[in-house]
PDB file of C-alpha atoms in Angstrom:
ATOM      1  CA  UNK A   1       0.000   0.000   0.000  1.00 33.00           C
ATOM      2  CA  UNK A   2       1.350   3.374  -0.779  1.00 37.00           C
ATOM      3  CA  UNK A   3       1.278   6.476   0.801  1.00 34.00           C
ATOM      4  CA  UNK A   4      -0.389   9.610  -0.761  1.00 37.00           C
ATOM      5  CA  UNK A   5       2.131  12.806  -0.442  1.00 35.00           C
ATOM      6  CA  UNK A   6      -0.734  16.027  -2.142  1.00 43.00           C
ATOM      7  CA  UNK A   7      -1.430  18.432   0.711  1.00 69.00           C
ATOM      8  CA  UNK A   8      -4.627  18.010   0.707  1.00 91.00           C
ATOM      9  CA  UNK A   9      -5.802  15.289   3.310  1.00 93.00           C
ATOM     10  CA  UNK A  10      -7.457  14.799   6.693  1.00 97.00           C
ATOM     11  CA  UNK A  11     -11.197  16.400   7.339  1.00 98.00           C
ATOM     12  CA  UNK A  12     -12.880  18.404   4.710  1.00 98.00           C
ATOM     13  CA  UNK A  13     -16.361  19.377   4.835  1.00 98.00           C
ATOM     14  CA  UNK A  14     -18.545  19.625   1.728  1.00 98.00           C
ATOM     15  CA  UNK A  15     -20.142  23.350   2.788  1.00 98.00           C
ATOM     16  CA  UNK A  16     -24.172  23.543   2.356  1.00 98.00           C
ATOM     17  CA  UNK A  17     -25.604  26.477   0.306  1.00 98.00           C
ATOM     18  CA  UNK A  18     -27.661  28.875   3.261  1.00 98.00           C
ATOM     19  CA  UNK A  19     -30.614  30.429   1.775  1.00 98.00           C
ATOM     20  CA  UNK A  20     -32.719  33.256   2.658  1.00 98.00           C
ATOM     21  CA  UNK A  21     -36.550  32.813   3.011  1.00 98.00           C
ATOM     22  CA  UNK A  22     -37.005  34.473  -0.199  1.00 98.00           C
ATOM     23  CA  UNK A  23     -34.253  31.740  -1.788  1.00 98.00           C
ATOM     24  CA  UNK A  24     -31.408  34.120  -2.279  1.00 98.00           C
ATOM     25  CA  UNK A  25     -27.977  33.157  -1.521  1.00 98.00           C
ATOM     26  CA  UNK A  26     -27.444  33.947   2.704  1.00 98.00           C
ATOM     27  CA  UNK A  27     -24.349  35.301   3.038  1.00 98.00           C
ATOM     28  CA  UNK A  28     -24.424  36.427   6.422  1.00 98.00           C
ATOM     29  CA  UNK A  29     -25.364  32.336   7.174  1.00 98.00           C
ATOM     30  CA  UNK A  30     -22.610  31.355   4.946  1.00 98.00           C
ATOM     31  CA  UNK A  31     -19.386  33.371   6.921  1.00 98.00           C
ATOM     32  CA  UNK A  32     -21.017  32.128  10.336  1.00 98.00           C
ATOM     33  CA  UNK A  33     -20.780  28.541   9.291  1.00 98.00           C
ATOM     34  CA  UNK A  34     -17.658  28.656   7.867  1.00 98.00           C
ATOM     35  CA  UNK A  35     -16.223  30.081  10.769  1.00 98.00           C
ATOM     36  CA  UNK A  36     -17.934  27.571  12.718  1.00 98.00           C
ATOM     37  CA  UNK A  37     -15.793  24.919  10.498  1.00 98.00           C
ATOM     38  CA  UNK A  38     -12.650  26.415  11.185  1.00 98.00           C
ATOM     39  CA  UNK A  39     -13.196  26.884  14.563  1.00 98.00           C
ATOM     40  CA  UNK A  40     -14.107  23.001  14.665  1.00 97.00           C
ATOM     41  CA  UNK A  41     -10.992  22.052  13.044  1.00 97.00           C
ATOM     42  CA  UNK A  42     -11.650  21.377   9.828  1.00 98.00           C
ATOM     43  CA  UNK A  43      -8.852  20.499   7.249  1.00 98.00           C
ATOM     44  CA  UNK A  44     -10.328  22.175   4.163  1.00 98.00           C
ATOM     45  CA  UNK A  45     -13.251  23.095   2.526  1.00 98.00           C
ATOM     46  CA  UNK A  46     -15.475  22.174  -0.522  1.00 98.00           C
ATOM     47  CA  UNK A  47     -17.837  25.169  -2.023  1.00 98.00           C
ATOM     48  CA  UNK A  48     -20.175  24.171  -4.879  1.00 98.00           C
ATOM     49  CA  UNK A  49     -20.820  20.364  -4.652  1.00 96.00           C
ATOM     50  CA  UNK A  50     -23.600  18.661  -4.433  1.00 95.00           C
ATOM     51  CA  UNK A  51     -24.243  19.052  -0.856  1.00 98.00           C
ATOM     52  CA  UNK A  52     -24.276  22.861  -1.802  1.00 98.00           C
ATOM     53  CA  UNK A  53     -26.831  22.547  -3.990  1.00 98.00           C
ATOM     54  CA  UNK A  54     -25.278  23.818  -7.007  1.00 98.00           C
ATOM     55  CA  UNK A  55     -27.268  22.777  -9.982  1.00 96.00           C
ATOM     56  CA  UNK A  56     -29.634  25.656  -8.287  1.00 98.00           C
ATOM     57  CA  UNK A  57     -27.276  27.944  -8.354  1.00 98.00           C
ATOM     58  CA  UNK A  58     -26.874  30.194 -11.557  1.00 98.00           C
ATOM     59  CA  UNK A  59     -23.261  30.830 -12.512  1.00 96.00           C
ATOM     60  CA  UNK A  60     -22.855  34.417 -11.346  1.00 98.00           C
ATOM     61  CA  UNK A  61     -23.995  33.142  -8.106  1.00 98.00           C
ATOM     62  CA  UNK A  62     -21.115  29.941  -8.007  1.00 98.00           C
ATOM     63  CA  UNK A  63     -18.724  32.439  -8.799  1.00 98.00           C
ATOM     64  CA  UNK A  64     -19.957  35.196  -5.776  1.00 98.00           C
ATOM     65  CA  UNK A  65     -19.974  31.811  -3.455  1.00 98.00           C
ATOM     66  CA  UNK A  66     -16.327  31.076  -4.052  1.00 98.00           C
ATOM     67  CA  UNK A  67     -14.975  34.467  -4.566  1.00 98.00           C
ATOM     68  CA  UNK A  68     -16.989  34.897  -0.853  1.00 98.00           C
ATOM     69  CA  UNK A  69     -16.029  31.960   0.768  1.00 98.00           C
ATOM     70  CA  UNK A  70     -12.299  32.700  -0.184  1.00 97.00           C
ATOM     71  CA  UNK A  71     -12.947  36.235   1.718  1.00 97.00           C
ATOM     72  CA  UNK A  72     -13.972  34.898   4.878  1.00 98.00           C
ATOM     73  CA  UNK A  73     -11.204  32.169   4.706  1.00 98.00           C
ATOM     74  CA  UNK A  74      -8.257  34.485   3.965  1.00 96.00           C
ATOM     75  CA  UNK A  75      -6.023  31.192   3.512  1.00 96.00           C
ATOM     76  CA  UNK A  76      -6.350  29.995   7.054  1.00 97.00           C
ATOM     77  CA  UNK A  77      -7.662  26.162   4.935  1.00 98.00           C
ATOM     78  CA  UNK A  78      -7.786  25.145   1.410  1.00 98.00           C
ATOM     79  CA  UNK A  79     -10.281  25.348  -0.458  1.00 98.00           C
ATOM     80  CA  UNK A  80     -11.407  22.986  -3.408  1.00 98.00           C
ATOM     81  CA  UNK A  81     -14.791  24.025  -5.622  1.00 98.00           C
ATOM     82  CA  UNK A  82     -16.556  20.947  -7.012  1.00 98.00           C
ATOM     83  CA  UNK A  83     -16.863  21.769 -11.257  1.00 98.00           C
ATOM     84  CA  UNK A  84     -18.592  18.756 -12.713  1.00 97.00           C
ATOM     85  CA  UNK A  85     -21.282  18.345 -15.733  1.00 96.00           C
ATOM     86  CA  UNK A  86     -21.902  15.697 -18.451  1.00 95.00           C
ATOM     87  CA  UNK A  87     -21.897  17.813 -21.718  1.00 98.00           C
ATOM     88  CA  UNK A  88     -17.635  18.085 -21.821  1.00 98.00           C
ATOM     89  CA  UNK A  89     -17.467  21.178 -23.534  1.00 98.00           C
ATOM     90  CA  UNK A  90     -19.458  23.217 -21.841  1.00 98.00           C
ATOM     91  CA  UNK A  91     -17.594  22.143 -18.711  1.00 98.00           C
ATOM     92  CA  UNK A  92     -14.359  22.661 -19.662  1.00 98.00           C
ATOM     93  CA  UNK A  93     -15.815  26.075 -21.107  1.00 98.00           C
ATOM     94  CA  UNK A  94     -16.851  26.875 -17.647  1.00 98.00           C
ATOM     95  CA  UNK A  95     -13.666  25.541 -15.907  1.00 98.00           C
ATOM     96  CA  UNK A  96     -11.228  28.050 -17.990  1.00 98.00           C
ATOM     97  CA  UNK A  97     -13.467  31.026 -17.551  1.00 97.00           C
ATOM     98  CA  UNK A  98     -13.988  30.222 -13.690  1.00 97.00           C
ATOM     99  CA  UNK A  99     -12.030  32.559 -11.644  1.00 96.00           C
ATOM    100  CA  UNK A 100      -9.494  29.807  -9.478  1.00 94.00           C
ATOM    101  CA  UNK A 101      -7.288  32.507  -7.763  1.00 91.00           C
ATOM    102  CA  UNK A 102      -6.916  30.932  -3.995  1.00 93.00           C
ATOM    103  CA  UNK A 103      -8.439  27.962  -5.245  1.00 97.00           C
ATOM    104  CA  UNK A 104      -6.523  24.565  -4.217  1.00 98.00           C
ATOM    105  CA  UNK A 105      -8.212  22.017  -6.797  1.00 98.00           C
ATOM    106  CA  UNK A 106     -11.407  21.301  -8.300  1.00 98.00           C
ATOM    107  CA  UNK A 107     -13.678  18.145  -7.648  1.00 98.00           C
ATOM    108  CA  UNK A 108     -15.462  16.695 -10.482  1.00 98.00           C
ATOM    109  CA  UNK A 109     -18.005  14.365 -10.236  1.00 98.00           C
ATOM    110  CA  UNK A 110     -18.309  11.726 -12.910  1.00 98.00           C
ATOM    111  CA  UNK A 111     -20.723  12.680 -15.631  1.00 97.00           C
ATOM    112  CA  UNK A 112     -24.170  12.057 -14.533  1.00 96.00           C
ATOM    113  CA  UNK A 113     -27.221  11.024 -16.154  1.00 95.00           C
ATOM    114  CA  UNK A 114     -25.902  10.097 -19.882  1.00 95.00           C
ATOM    115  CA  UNK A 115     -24.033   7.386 -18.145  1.00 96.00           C
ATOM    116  CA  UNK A 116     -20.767   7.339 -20.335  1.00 97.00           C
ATOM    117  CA  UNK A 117     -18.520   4.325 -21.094  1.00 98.00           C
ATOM    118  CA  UNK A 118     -15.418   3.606 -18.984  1.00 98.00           C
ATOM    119  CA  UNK A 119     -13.628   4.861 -21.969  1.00 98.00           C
ATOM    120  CA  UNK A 120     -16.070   8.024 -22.181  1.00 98.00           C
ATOM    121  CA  UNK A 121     -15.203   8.402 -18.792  1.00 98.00           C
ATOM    122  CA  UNK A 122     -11.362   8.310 -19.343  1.00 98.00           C
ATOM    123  CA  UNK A 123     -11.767  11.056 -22.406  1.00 98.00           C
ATOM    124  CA  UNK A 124     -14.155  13.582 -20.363  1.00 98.00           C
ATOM    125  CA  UNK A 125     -11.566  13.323 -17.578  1.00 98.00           C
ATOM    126  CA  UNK A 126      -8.887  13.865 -20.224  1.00 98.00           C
ATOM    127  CA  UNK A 127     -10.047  17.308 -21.264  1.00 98.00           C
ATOM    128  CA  UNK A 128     -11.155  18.305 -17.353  1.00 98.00           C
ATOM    129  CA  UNK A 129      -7.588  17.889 -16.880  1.00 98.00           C
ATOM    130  CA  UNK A 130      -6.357  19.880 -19.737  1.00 98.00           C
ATOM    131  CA  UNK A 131      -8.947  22.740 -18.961  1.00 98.00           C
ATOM    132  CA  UNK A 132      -8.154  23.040 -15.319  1.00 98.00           C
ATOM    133  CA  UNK A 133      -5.483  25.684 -13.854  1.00 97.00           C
ATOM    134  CA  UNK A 134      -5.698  23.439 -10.480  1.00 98.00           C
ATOM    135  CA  UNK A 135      -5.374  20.053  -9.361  1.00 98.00           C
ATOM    136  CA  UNK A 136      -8.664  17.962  -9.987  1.00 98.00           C
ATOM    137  CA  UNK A 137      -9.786  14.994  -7.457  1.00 98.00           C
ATOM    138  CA  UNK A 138     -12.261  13.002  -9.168  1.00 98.00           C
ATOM    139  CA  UNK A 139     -15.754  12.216  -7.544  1.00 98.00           C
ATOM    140  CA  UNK A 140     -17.414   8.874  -8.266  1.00 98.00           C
ATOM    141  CA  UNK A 141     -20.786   8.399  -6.764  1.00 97.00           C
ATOM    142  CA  UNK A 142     -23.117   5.885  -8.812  1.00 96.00           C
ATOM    143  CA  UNK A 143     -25.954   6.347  -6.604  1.00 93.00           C
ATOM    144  CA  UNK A 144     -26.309   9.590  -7.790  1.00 93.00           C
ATOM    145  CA  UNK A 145     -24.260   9.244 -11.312  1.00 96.00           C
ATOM    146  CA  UNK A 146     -25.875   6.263 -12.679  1.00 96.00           C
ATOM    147  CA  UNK A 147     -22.179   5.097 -13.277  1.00 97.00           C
ATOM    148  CA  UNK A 148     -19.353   3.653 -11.489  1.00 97.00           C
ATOM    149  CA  UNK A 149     -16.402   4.851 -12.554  1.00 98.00           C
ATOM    150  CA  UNK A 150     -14.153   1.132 -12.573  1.00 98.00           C
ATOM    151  CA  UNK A 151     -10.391   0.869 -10.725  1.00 98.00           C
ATOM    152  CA  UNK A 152      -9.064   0.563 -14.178  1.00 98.00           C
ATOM    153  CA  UNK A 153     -10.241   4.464 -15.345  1.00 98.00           C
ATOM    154  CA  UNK A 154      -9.348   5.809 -11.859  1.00 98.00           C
ATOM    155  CA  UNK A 155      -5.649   4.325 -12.133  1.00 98.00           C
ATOM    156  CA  UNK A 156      -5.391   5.370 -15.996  1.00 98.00           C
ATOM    157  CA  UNK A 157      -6.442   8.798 -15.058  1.00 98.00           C
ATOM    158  CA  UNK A 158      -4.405   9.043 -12.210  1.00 98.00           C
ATOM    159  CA  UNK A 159      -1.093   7.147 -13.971  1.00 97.00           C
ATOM    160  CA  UNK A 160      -1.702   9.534 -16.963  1.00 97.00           C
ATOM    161  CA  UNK A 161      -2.296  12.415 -15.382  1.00 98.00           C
ATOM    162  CA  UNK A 162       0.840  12.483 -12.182  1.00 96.00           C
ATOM    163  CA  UNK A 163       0.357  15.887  -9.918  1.00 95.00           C
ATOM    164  CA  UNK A 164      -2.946  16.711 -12.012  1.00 98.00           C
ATOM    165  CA  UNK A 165      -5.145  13.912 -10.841  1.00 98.00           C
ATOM    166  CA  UNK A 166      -4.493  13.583  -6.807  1.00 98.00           C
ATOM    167  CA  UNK A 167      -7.577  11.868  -5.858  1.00 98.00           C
ATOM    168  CA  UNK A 168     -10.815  10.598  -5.606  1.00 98.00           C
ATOM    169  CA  UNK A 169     -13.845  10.890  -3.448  1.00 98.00           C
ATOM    170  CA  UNK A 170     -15.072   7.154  -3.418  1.00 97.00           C
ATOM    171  CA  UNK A 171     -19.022   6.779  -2.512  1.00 96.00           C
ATOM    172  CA  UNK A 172     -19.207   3.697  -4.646  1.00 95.00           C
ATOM    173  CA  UNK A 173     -20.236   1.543  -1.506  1.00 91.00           C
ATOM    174  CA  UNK A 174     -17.513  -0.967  -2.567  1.00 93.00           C
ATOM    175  CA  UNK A 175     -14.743  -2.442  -0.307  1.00 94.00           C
ATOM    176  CA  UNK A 176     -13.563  -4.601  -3.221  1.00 95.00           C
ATOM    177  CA  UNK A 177     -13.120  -1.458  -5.566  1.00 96.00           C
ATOM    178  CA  UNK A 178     -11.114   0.451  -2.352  1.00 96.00           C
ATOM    179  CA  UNK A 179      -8.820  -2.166  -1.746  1.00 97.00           C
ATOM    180  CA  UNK A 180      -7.945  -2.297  -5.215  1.00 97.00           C
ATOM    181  CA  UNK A 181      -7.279   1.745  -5.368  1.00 97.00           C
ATOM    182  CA  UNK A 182      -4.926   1.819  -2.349  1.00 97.00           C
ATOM    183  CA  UNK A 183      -3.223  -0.815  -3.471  1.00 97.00           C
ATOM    184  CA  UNK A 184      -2.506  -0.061  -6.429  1.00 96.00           C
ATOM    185  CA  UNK A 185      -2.575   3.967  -6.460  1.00 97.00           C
ATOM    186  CA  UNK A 186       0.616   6.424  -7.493  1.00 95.00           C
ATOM    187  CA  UNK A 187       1.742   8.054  -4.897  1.00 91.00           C
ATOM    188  CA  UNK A 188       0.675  10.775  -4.683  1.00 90.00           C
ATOM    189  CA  UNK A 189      -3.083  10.171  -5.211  1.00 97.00           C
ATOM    190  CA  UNK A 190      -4.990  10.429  -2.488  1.00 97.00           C
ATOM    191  CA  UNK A 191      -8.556   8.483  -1.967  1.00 98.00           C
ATOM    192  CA  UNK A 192     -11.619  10.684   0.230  1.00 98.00           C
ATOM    193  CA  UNK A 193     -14.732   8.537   2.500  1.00 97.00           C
ATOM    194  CA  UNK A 194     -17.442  10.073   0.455  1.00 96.00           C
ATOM    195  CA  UNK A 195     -19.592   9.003   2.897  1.00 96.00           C
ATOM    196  CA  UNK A 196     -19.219   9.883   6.470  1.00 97.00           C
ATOM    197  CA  UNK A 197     -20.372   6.576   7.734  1.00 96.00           C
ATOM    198  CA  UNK A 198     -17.569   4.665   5.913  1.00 96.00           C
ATOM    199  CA  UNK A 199     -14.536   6.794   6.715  1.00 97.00           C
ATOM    200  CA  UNK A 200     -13.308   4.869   9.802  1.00 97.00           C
ATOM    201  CA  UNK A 201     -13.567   1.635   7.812  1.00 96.00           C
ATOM    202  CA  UNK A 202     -12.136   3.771   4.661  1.00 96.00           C
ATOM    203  CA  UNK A 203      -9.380   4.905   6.867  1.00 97.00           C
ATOM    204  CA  UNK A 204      -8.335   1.808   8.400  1.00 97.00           C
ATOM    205  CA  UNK A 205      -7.490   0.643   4.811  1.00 96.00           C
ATOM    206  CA  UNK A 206      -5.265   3.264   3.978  1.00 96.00           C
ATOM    207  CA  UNK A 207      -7.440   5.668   3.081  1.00 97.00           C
ATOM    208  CA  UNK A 208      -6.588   9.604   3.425  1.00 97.00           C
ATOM    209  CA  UNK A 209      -9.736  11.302   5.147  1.00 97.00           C
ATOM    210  CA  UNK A 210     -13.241  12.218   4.024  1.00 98.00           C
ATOM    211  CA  UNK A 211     -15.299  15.226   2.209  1.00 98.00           C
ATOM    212  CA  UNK A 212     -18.112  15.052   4.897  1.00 98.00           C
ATOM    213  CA  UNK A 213     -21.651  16.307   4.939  1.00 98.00           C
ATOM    214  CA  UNK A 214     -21.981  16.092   8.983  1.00 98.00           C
ATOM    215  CA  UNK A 215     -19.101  17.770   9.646  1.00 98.00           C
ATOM    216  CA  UNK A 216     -21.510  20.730   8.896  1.00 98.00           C
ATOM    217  CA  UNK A 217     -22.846  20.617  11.564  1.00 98.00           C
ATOM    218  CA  UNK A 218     -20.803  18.596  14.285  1.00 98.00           C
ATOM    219  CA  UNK A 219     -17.426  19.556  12.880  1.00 98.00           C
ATOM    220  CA  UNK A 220     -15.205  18.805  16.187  1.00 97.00           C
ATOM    221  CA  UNK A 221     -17.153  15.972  16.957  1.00 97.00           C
ATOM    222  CA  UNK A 222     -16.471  14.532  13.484  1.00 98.00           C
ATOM    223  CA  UNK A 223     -13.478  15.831  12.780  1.00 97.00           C
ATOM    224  CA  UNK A 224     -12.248  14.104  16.174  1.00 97.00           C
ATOM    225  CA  UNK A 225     -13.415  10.733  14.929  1.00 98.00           C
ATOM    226  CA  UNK A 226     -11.292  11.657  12.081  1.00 98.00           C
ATOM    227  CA  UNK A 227      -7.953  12.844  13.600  1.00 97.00           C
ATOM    228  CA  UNK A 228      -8.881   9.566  16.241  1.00 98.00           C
ATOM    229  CA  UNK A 229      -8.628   7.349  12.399  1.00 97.00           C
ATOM    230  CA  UNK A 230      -5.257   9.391  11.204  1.00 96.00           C
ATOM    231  CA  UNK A 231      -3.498   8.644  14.446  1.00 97.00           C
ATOM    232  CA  UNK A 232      -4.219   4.615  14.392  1.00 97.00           C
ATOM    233  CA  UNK A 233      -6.495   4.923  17.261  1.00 98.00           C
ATOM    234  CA  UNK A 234      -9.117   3.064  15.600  1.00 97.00           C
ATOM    235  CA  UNK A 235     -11.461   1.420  18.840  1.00 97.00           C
ATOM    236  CA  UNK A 236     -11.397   5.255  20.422  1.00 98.00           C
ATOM    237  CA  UNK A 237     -12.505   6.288  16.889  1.00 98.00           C
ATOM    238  CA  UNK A 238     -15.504   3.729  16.874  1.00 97.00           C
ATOM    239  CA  UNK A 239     -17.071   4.870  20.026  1.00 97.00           C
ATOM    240  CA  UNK A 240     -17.121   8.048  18.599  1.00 97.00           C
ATOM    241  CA  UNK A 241     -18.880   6.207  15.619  1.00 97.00           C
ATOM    242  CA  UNK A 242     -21.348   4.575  17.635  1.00 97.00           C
ATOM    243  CA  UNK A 243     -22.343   7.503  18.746  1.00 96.00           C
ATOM    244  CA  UNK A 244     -23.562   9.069  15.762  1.00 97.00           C
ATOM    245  CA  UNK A 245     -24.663   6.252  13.676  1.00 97.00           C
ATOM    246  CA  UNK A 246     -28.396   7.649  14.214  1.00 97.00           C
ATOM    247  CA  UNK A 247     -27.514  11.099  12.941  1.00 97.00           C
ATOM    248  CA  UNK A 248     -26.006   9.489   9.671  1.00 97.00           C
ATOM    249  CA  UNK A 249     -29.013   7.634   8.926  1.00 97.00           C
ATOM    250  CA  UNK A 250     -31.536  10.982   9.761  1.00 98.00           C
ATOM    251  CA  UNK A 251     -29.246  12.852   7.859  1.00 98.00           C
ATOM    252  CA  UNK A 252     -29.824  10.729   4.813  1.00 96.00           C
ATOM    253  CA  UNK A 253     -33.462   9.451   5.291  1.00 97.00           C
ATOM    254  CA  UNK A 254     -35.192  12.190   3.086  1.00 97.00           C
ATOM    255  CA  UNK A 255     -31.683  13.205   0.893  1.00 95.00           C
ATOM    256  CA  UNK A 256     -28.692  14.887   1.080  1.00 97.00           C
ATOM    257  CA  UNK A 257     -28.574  18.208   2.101  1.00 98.00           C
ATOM    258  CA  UNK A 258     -32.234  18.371   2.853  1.00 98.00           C
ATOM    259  CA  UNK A 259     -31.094  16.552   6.348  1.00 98.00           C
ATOM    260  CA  UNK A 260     -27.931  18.341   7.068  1.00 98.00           C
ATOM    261  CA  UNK A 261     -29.734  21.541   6.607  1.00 98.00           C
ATOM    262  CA  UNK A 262     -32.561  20.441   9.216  1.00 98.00           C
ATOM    263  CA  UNK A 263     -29.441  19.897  11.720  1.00 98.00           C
ATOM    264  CA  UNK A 264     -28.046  23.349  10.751  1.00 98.00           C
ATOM    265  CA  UNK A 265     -31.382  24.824  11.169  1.00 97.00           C
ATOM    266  CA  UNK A 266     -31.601  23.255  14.619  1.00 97.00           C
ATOM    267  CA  UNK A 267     -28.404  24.917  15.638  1.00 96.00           C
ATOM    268  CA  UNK A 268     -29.420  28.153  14.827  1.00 95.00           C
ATOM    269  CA  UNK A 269     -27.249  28.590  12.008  1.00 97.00           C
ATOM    270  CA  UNK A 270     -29.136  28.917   9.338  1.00 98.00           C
ATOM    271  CA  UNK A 271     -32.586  28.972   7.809  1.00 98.00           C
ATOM    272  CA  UNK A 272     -34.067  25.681   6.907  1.00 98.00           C
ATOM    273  CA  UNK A 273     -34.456  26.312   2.895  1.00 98.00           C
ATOM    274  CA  UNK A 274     -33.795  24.625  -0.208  1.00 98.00           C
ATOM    275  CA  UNK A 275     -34.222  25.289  -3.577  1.00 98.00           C
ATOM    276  CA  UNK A 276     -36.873  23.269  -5.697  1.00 98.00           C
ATOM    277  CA  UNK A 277     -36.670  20.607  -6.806  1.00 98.00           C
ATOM    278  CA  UNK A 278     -35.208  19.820  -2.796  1.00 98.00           C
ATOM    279  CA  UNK A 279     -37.773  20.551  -0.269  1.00 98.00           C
ATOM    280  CA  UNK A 280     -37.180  20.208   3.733  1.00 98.00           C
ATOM    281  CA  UNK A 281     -37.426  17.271   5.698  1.00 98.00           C
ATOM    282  CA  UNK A 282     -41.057  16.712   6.971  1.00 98.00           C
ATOM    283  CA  UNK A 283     -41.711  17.293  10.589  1.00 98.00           C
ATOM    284  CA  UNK A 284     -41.223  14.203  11.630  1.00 98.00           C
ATOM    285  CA  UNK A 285     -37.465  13.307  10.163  1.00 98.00           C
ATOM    286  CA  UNK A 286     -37.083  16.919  11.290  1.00 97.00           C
ATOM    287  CA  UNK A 287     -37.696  16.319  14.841  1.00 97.00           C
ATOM    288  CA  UNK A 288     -35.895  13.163  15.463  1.00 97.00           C
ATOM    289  CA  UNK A 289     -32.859  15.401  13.883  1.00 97.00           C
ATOM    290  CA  UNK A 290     -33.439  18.190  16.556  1.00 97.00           C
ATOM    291  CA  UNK A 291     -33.838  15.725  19.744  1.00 96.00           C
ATOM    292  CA  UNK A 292     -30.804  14.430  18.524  1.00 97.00           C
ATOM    293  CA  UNK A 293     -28.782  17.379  18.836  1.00 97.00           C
ATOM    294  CA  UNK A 294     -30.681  18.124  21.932  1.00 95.00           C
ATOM    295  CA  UNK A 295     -29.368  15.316  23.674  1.00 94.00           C
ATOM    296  CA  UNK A 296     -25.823  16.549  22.687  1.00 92.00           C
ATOM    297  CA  UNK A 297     -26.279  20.168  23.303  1.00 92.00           C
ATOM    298  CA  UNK A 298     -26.880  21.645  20.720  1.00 91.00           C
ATOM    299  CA  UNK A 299     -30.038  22.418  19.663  1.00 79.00           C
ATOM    300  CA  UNK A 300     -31.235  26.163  20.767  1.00 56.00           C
ATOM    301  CA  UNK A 301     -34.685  26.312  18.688  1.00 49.00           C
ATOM    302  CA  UNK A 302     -37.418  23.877  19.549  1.00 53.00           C
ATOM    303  CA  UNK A 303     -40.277  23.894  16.633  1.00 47.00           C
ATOM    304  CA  UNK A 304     -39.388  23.346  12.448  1.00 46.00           C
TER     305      UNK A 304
END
């Protein structure tokens, strides 16, 4: 097994979009929680993904949202802006016009929907490469893709590509297709949890850290479980995984980042709104979210 040696690594958290109750972008939300997340440790950030929303957001709005976030963070973390699509031009388009001063690297899901060959894959990640000013880690999550992007691509891309592909967020739910990336990965690629639940396991194999959706809104709390993995201290790290096994599955009952944003909400952090086609939990998912947090502390606001 080999050792990634990028700089990016550790705890990132994959930043939700806050919205004002007329739907426009909260700023004012968006500084307090990413102080929140650097206060709570975190490792680096990720603006624009999918747990952000984006495919709501127009462009002029993605590009006030990173030029924003890179405001507030003044360099204290890196940041890394998620740039994915399924028509290749137009994405590449986008990624050379996209203002990337301060920006780490990009992370680009596989394309969705059109559900490409493994060779379609390989040529789409070819020109992303070519087109981007910054790093790019790749981001394969069937579930939501409608294809898994197969050891074979990820190790072309990231043989082909040395210092220009240095990782992958995995979310394939496969331990098979892991093991096979860590053990036979460059260098200096490094491989992401793309789902909080999995990152001790993910970890314990090799792996490098996570891009997490609850570290949101429990980012020392996570982020501890984390460093707990990092520093081989793997039974502490499971009782701190016991004990939020029910937030993972409330978090994801009713979708991803309708849960996280209940949580948020419940923390009085930011307004519970989502852009159509996502809607809020329902009252009930909503409340088991908020006597969770209760029981740790956290919640400050008692009705949805």
């Amino acid at each position: 097994m080999t050792c990634k040696t990028n700089t990016l690594g550790g705890f990132g958290v994959a930043l939700v979009t806050p919205f004002t109750s007329d739907y426009e972008v909260d700023y004012s939300a968006l500084e307090k929680l990413i102080e929140f997340q650097i206060a709570g440790g975190v490792d680096f950030l990720v603006t624009l993904g999918t747990t952000a929303e984006t495919p709501t957001l127009t462009e002029e709005e993605q590009i006030k949202i990173v030029a924003f976030v890179q405001k507030i963070v003044e360099g204290r973390v890196p940041i890394v802006v998620g740039m994915g699509g399924n028509a290749t031009r137009e994405l590449c388009k986008k990624i050379r016009c996209f203002p990337m001063d301060g920006v780490s690297a990009i992370l680009s899901v596989a394309p969705y929907y059109n559900k490409p060959s493994q060779e379609g894959l390989y040529a789409h990640f070819s020109e992303v490469v070519e087109a981007s000013s910054k790093p790019v880690i790749l981001y394969n999550i069937p579930g939501r893709t409608g294809v898994n992007m197969q050891v074979e691509t990820v190790l072309r891309l990231a043989q082909a590509f040395p210092g220009k592909v240095i990782g992958i967020k995995e979310a394939s739910g496969s331990i098979t297709q892991i093991e096979r990336i860590l053990k036979q990965r460059p260098s200096n690629f490094a491989l992401f949890s793309g789902d909080d639940s999995s990152t001790l396991s993910y970890i314990s194999m090799g792996g490098d850290g996570v891009i997490s959706v609850i570290g949101n809104a429990l980012p020392k709390e996570f982020g501890g479980l984390v460093s707990l993995c990092r520093q081989g201290k793997f039974a502490e790290a499971a009782h701190v995984q016991r004990s939020l096994v029910e937030l993972y599955e409330l978090l994801f009952v009713e979708g991803n980042p309708s849960g996280i944003k209940s949580a948020l909400h419940c923390m009085d952090l930011i307004e519970n709104v989502l852009r159509l086609p996502l809607v809020p939990c329902t009252p009930v998912v909503y409340s088991r979210i908020r006597q969770f947090l209760s029981r740790m502390g956290y919640c400050r606001i008692d009705n949805p």
